[in-house]
PDB file of C-alpha atoms in Angstrom:
ATOM      1  CA  UNK M   1      -3.186   7.571   7.016  1.00 93.00           C
ATOM      2  CA  UNK M   2      -6.939   7.594   7.533  1.00 93.00           C
ATOM      3  CA  UNK M   3      -7.129  10.859   5.568  1.00 94.00           C
ATOM      4  CA  UNK M   4      -5.282   9.240   2.654  1.00 95.00           C
ATOM      5  CA  UNK M   5      -7.594   6.258   3.028  1.00 95.00           C
ATOM      6  CA  UNK M   6     -10.535   8.566   2.384  1.00 95.00           C
ATOM      7  CA  UNK M   7      -8.869   9.717  -0.838  1.00 95.00           C
ATOM      8  CA  UNK M   8      -8.208   6.138  -1.997  1.00 95.00           C
ATOM      9  CA  UNK M   9     -11.683   4.942  -0.990  1.00 94.00           C
ATOM     10  CA  UNK M  10     -12.215   1.236  -1.723  1.00 95.00           C
ATOM     11  CA  UNK M  11      -8.570   1.038  -2.849  1.00 96.00           C
ATOM     12  CA  UNK M  12      -7.508   1.564   0.788  1.00 97.00           C
ATOM     13  CA  UNK M  13      -6.859  -1.065   3.419  1.00 96.00           C
ATOM     14  CA  UNK M  14      -5.748  -0.878   7.041  1.00 95.00           C
ATOM     15  CA  UNK M  15      -3.711  -3.737   8.474  1.00 93.00           C
ATOM     16  CA  UNK M  16      -2.284  -4.761  11.823  1.00 89.00           C
ATOM     17  CA  UNK M  17       0.840  -6.624  12.856  1.00 85.00           C
ATOM     18  CA  UNK M  18      -1.139  -9.862  12.765  1.00 88.00           C
ATOM     19  CA  UNK M  19      -2.095  -9.330   9.095  1.00 90.00           C
ATOM     20  CA  UNK M  20       1.568  -9.331   8.075  1.00 84.00           C
ATOM     21  CA  UNK M  21       1.996 -12.890   9.319  1.00 84.00           C
ATOM     22  CA  UNK M  22      -1.299 -14.453   8.251  1.00 89.00           C
ATOM     23  CA  UNK M  23      -1.366 -16.999   5.451  1.00 90.00           C
ATOM     24  CA  UNK M  24      -4.057 -14.943   3.712  1.00 94.00           C
ATOM     25  CA  UNK M  25      -3.396 -11.491   2.291  1.00 93.00           C
ATOM     26  CA  UNK M  26      -6.676 -10.495   0.703  1.00 94.00           C
ATOM     27  CA  UNK M  27      -6.235  -7.128   2.402  1.00 94.00           C
ATOM     28  CA  UNK M  28      -3.878  -6.225  -0.471  1.00 94.00           C
ATOM     29  CA  UNK M  29      -6.075  -7.362  -3.360  1.00 92.00           C
ATOM     30  CA  UNK M  30      -7.118  -4.469  -5.613  1.00 91.00           C
ATOM     31  CA  UNK M  31      -5.650  -1.909  -3.205  1.00 95.00           C
ATOM     32  CA  UNK M  32      -3.284   0.990  -3.749  1.00 96.00           C
ATOM     33  CA  UNK M  33      -2.752   2.375  -0.241  1.00 97.00           C
ATOM     34  CA  UNK M  34      -2.218   0.345   2.933  1.00 96.00           C
ATOM     35  CA  UNK M  35      -1.990   1.795   6.425  1.00 96.00           C
ATOM     36  CA  UNK M  36      -0.081  -0.430   8.842  1.00 92.00           C
ATOM     37  CA  UNK M  37      -1.403   1.005  12.086  1.00 88.00           C
ATOM     38  CA  UNK M  38       1.019   0.550  14.979  1.00 84.00           C
ATOM     39  CA  UNK M  39       2.934  -2.139  13.105  1.00 78.00           C
ATOM     40  CA  UNK M  40       6.277  -2.967  14.657  1.00 71.00           C
ATOM     41  CA  UNK M  41       8.727  -5.730  13.981  1.00 59.00           C
ATOM     42  CA  UNK M  42       8.003  -8.450  16.526  1.00 57.00           C
ATOM     43  CA  UNK M  43      10.888 -10.498  15.144  1.00 59.00           C
ATOM     44  CA  UNK M  44      12.609  -7.433  13.751  1.00 66.00           C
ATOM     45  CA  UNK M  45      15.105  -9.095  11.398  1.00 71.00           C
ATOM     46  CA  UNK M  46      12.548 -11.515   9.952  1.00 73.00           C
ATOM     47  CA  UNK M  47       9.985  -8.722   9.600  1.00 78.00           C
ATOM     48  CA  UNK M  48      12.619  -6.534   7.948  1.00 80.00           C
ATOM     49  CA  UNK M  49      13.145  -9.134   5.227  1.00 82.00           C
ATOM     50  CA  UNK M  50       9.390  -9.543   4.747  1.00 84.00           C
ATOM     51  CA  UNK M  51       8.798  -5.785   4.544  1.00 86.00           C
ATOM     52  CA  UNK M  52      11.707  -5.259   2.123  1.00 86.00           C
ATOM     53  CA  UNK M  53      10.069  -7.653  -0.302  1.00 88.00           C
ATOM     54  CA  UNK M  54       6.600  -6.151   0.219  1.00 90.00           C
ATOM     55  CA  UNK M  55       7.624  -2.570  -0.515  1.00 88.00           C
ATOM     56  CA  UNK M  56       9.699  -3.342  -3.623  1.00 89.00           C
ATOM     57  CA  UNK M  57       8.058  -6.283  -5.371  1.00 92.00           C
ATOM     58  CA  UNK M  58       6.621  -5.930  -8.855  1.00 93.00           C
ATOM     59  CA  UNK M  59       3.873  -8.536  -8.441  1.00 95.00           C
ATOM     60  CA  UNK M  60       1.807  -9.829  -5.548  1.00 94.00           C
ATOM     61  CA  UNK M  61       0.376 -13.309  -5.139  1.00 95.00           C
ATOM     62  CA  UNK M  62      -3.061 -12.909  -3.579  1.00 95.00           C
ATOM     63  CA  UNK M  63      -4.113 -15.689  -1.241  1.00 95.00           C
ATOM     64  CA  UNK M  64      -7.780 -15.583  -0.223  1.00 94.00           C
ATOM     65  CA  UNK M  65      -9.248 -18.269   1.985  1.00 93.00           C
ATOM     66  CA  UNK M  66     -10.900 -21.123   0.041  1.00 94.00           C
ATOM     67  CA  UNK M  67      -9.960 -19.597  -3.330  1.00 95.00           C
ATOM     68  CA  UNK M  68      -7.130 -20.299  -5.773  1.00 96.00           C
ATOM     69  CA  UNK M  69      -4.111 -18.020  -5.532  1.00 96.00           C
ATOM     70  CA  UNK M  70      -3.557 -15.524  -8.327  1.00 95.00           C
ATOM     71  CA  UNK M  71      -0.895 -12.964  -9.190  1.00 95.00           C
ATOM     72  CA  UNK M  72      -1.478  -9.269  -9.868  1.00 94.00           C
ATOM     73  CA  UNK M  73       0.797  -6.268 -10.448  1.00 94.00           C
ATOM     74  CA  UNK M  74       1.703  -4.828  -7.036  1.00 94.00           C
ATOM     75  CA  UNK M  75       0.569  -1.202  -6.837  1.00 94.00           C
ATOM     76  CA  UNK M  76       0.517  -0.965  -3.047  1.00 95.00           C
ATOM     77  CA  UNK M  77       1.884   2.087  -1.280  1.00 94.00           C
ATOM     78  CA  UNK M  78       2.478   1.629   2.436  1.00 94.00           C
ATOM     79  CA  UNK M  79       2.383   3.929   5.432  1.00 95.00           C
ATOM     80  CA  UNK M  80       3.339   2.466   8.803  1.00 92.00           C
ATOM     81  CA  UNK M  81       2.666   4.263  12.066  1.00 91.00           C
ATOM     82  CA  UNK M  82       4.165   3.472  15.450  1.00 88.00           C
ATOM     83  CA  UNK M  83       5.080   5.047  18.749  1.00 86.00           C
ATOM     84  CA  UNK M  84       8.273   2.988  18.968  1.00 85.00           C
ATOM     85  CA  UNK M  85      11.578   4.582  17.859  1.00 86.00           C
ATOM     86  CA  UNK M  86      12.990   1.114  17.100  1.00 84.00           C
ATOM     87  CA  UNK M  87       9.915  -0.308  15.358  1.00 85.00           C
ATOM     88  CA  UNK M  88      11.762  -1.604  12.318  1.00 86.00           C
ATOM     89  CA  UNK M  89      15.159  -3.153  11.793  1.00 86.00           C
ATOM     90  CA  UNK M  90      16.974  -0.832   9.378  1.00 87.00           C
ATOM     91  CA  UNK M  91      20.522  -1.243   8.155  1.00 85.00           C
ATOM     92  CA  UNK M  92      22.893   1.618   7.413  1.00 84.00           C
ATOM     93  CA  UNK M  93      22.450   0.941   3.696  1.00 85.00           C
ATOM     94  CA  UNK M  94      18.649   0.977   3.775  1.00 86.00           C
ATOM     95  CA  UNK M  95      17.184   2.896   0.859  1.00 89.00           C
ATOM     96  CA  UNK M  96      13.536   1.849   1.030  1.00 89.00           C
ATOM     97  CA  UNK M  97      12.081   3.650   4.036  1.00 90.00           C
ATOM     98  CA  UNK M  98      11.355   7.277   4.795  1.00 93.00           C
ATOM     99  CA  UNK M  99      11.116   7.692   8.569  1.00 93.00           C
ATOM    100  CA  UNK M 100       9.528  10.795  10.025  1.00 93.00           C
ATOM    101  CA  UNK M 101       9.007  11.605  13.688  1.00 93.00           C
ATOM    102  CA  UNK M 102       6.283  13.989  14.781  1.00 91.00           C
ATOM    103  CA  UNK M 103       7.714  15.845  17.747  1.00 90.00           C
ATOM    104  CA  UNK M 104       5.139  18.586  18.302  1.00 90.00           C
ATOM    105  CA  UNK M 105       2.616  18.707  21.086  1.00 94.00           C
ATOM    106  CA  UNK M 106      -0.941  17.542  20.409  1.00 93.00           C
ATOM    107  CA  UNK M 107      -3.171  20.222  18.934  1.00 96.00           C
ATOM    108  CA  UNK M 108      -6.244  21.677  20.614  1.00 97.00           C
ATOM    109  CA  UNK M 109      -9.481  19.749  20.985  1.00 97.00           C
ATOM    110  CA  UNK M 110     -11.094  22.376  18.759  1.00 97.00           C
ATOM    111  CA  UNK M 111      -8.677  21.494  15.938  1.00 96.00           C
ATOM    112  CA  UNK M 112      -9.520  17.791  16.156  1.00 95.00           C
ATOM    113  CA  UNK M 113     -13.264  18.482  16.131  1.00 95.00           C
ATOM    114  CA  UNK M 114     -12.891  20.709  13.060  1.00 95.00           C
ATOM    115  CA  UNK M 115     -10.649  18.164  11.385  1.00 94.00           C
ATOM    116  CA  UNK M 116     -13.169  15.406  12.049  1.00 94.00           C
ATOM    117  CA  UNK M 117     -15.894  17.519  10.413  1.00 94.00           C
ATOM    118  CA  UNK M 118     -13.604  18.273   7.460  1.00 94.00           C
ATOM    119  CA  UNK M 119     -12.705  14.606   7.007  1.00 94.00           C
ATOM    120  CA  UNK M 120     -16.110  12.953   7.387  1.00 91.00           C
ATOM    121  CA  UNK M 121     -18.761  15.561   6.648  1.00 87.00           C
ATOM    122  CA  UNK M 122     -17.232  18.089   4.307  1.00 85.00           C
ATOM    123  CA  UNK M 123     -15.351  17.876   1.027  1.00 88.00           C
ATOM    124  CA  UNK M 124     -11.911  17.753   2.711  1.00 93.00           C
ATOM    125  CA  UNK M 125     -10.468  14.597   1.146  1.00 94.00           C
ATOM    126  CA  UNK M 126     -11.574  15.660  -2.347  1.00 94.00           C
ATOM    127  CA  UNK M 127      -9.974  19.086  -1.857  1.00 94.00           C
ATOM    128  CA  UNK M 128      -6.756  17.502  -0.584  1.00 94.00           C
ATOM    129  CA  UNK M 129      -6.724  15.076  -3.532  1.00 95.00           C
ATOM    130  CA  UNK M 130      -7.141  17.988  -5.943  1.00 95.00           C
ATOM    131  CA  UNK M 131      -4.264  19.814  -4.237  1.00 95.00           C
ATOM    132  CA  UNK M 132      -2.003  16.754  -4.367  1.00 94.00           C
ATOM    133  CA  UNK M 133      -2.731  16.245  -8.080  1.00 94.00           C
ATOM    134  CA  UNK M 134      -2.554  19.876  -9.175  1.00 95.00           C
ATOM    135  CA  UNK M 135      -0.769  21.911  -6.517  1.00 95.00           C
ATOM    136  CA  UNK M 136       2.476  19.998  -6.043  1.00 95.00           C
ATOM    137  CA  UNK M 137       5.163  19.717  -8.719  1.00 94.00           C
ATOM    138  CA  UNK M 138       6.498  16.155  -8.633  1.00 92.00           C
ATOM    139  CA  UNK M 139       8.314  16.280 -11.968  1.00 93.00           C
ATOM    140  CA  UNK M 140      11.722  15.913 -10.281  1.00 94.00           C
ATOM    141  CA  UNK M 141      10.616  12.982  -8.089  1.00 92.00           C
ATOM    142  CA  UNK M 142      12.494   9.746  -8.741  1.00 94.00           C
ATOM    143  CA  UNK M 143      10.660   6.752  -7.200  1.00 86.00           C
ATOM    144  CA  UNK M 144      13.784   4.602  -7.622  1.00 87.00           C
ATOM    145  CA  UNK M 145      16.019   7.001  -5.655  1.00 92.00           C
ATOM    146  CA  UNK M 146      16.908   6.232  -2.034  1.00 92.00           C
ATOM    147  CA  UNK M 147      14.506   7.594   0.556  1.00 92.00           C
ATOM    148  CA  UNK M 148      15.809  10.703   2.335  1.00 92.00           C
ATOM    149  CA  UNK M 149      17.893  10.174   5.453  1.00 93.00           C
ATOM    150  CA  UNK M 150      16.192  11.921   8.380  1.00 95.00           C
ATOM    151  CA  UNK M 151      17.241  12.246  12.008  1.00 94.00           C
ATOM    152  CA  UNK M 152      14.458   9.790  12.917  1.00 94.00           C
ATOM    153  CA  UNK M 153      15.711   7.262  10.370  1.00 94.00           C
ATOM    154  CA  UNK M 154      19.289   7.645  11.632  1.00 92.00           C
ATOM    155  CA  UNK M 155      18.065   7.017  15.180  1.00 92.00           C
ATOM    156  CA  UNK M 156      16.116   3.932  14.072  1.00 91.00           C
ATOM    157  CA  UNK M 157      19.192   2.606  12.264  1.00 90.00           C
ATOM    158  CA  UNK M 158      21.275   3.158  15.388  1.00 89.00           C
ATOM    159  CA  UNK M 159      18.700   1.426  17.590  1.00 87.00           C
ATOM    160  CA  UNK M 160      18.726  -1.531  15.156  1.00 83.00           C
ATOM    161  CA  UNK M 161      22.424  -2.202  15.685  1.00 82.00           C
ATOM    162  CA  UNK M 162      23.747  -4.975  17.866  1.00 78.00           C
ATOM    163  CA  UNK M 163      26.403  -4.146  20.448  1.00 83.00           C
ATOM    164  CA  UNK M 164      29.049  -5.512  18.082  1.00 84.00           C
ATOM    165  CA  UNK M 165      27.724  -3.396  15.191  1.00 80.00           C
ATOM    166  CA  UNK M 166      27.737  -0.292  17.402  1.00 80.00           C
ATOM    167  CA  UNK M 167      31.318  -0.990  18.477  1.00 86.00           C
ATOM    168  CA  UNK M 168      32.430  -1.415  14.829  1.00 85.00           C
ATOM    169  CA  UNK M 169      30.744   1.843  13.781  1.00 80.00           C
ATOM    170  CA  UNK M 170      32.348   3.656  16.713  1.00 84.00           C
ATOM    171  CA  UNK M 171      35.736   2.222  15.742  1.00 87.00           C
ATOM    172  CA  UNK M 172      35.325   3.328  12.108  1.00 87.00           C
ATOM    173  CA  UNK M 173      34.255   6.835  13.122  1.00 87.00           C
ATOM    174  CA  UNK M 174      36.948   7.225  15.807  1.00 89.00           C
ATOM    175  CA  UNK M 175      39.846   4.855  14.993  1.00 86.00           C
ATOM    176  CA  UNK M 176      42.161   6.469  17.550  1.00 83.00           C
TER     177      UNK M 176
END
């Protein structure tokens, strides 16, 4: 997320859980990429409804402190990171979220030092941006299609279920 933030520059914003619930949302004004660092649903069902609207809306009403509200086209792309496998309440019919779990071991200290140099002192973000623009064929991508169903997303959906929901799913899958 921080790497993508370097590509987006001043069009990048990082938010926390607290920012989602504040009355003011200037963090989204004139931005294109938002990193929700360690954001998890504190009230998971209420947060789920809020996030559904945020990731699909066409316009955003910007509310800055001591200034009049105004509406702009919403061009925000979100990336949320968390260490919690049940961070968000997802239903079985969810089509908005792509959930990916990194399962590998941490890399060597040498890698992180080299990466840090690449990110902050070399031309790494510019090279990555060039690759993303020119090296990846996205002609078949449909932004309105459902997000892929991954094992991590399936697990998050399962962890979102109530006991009654789990019982009903079990009954449907194994009626005998």
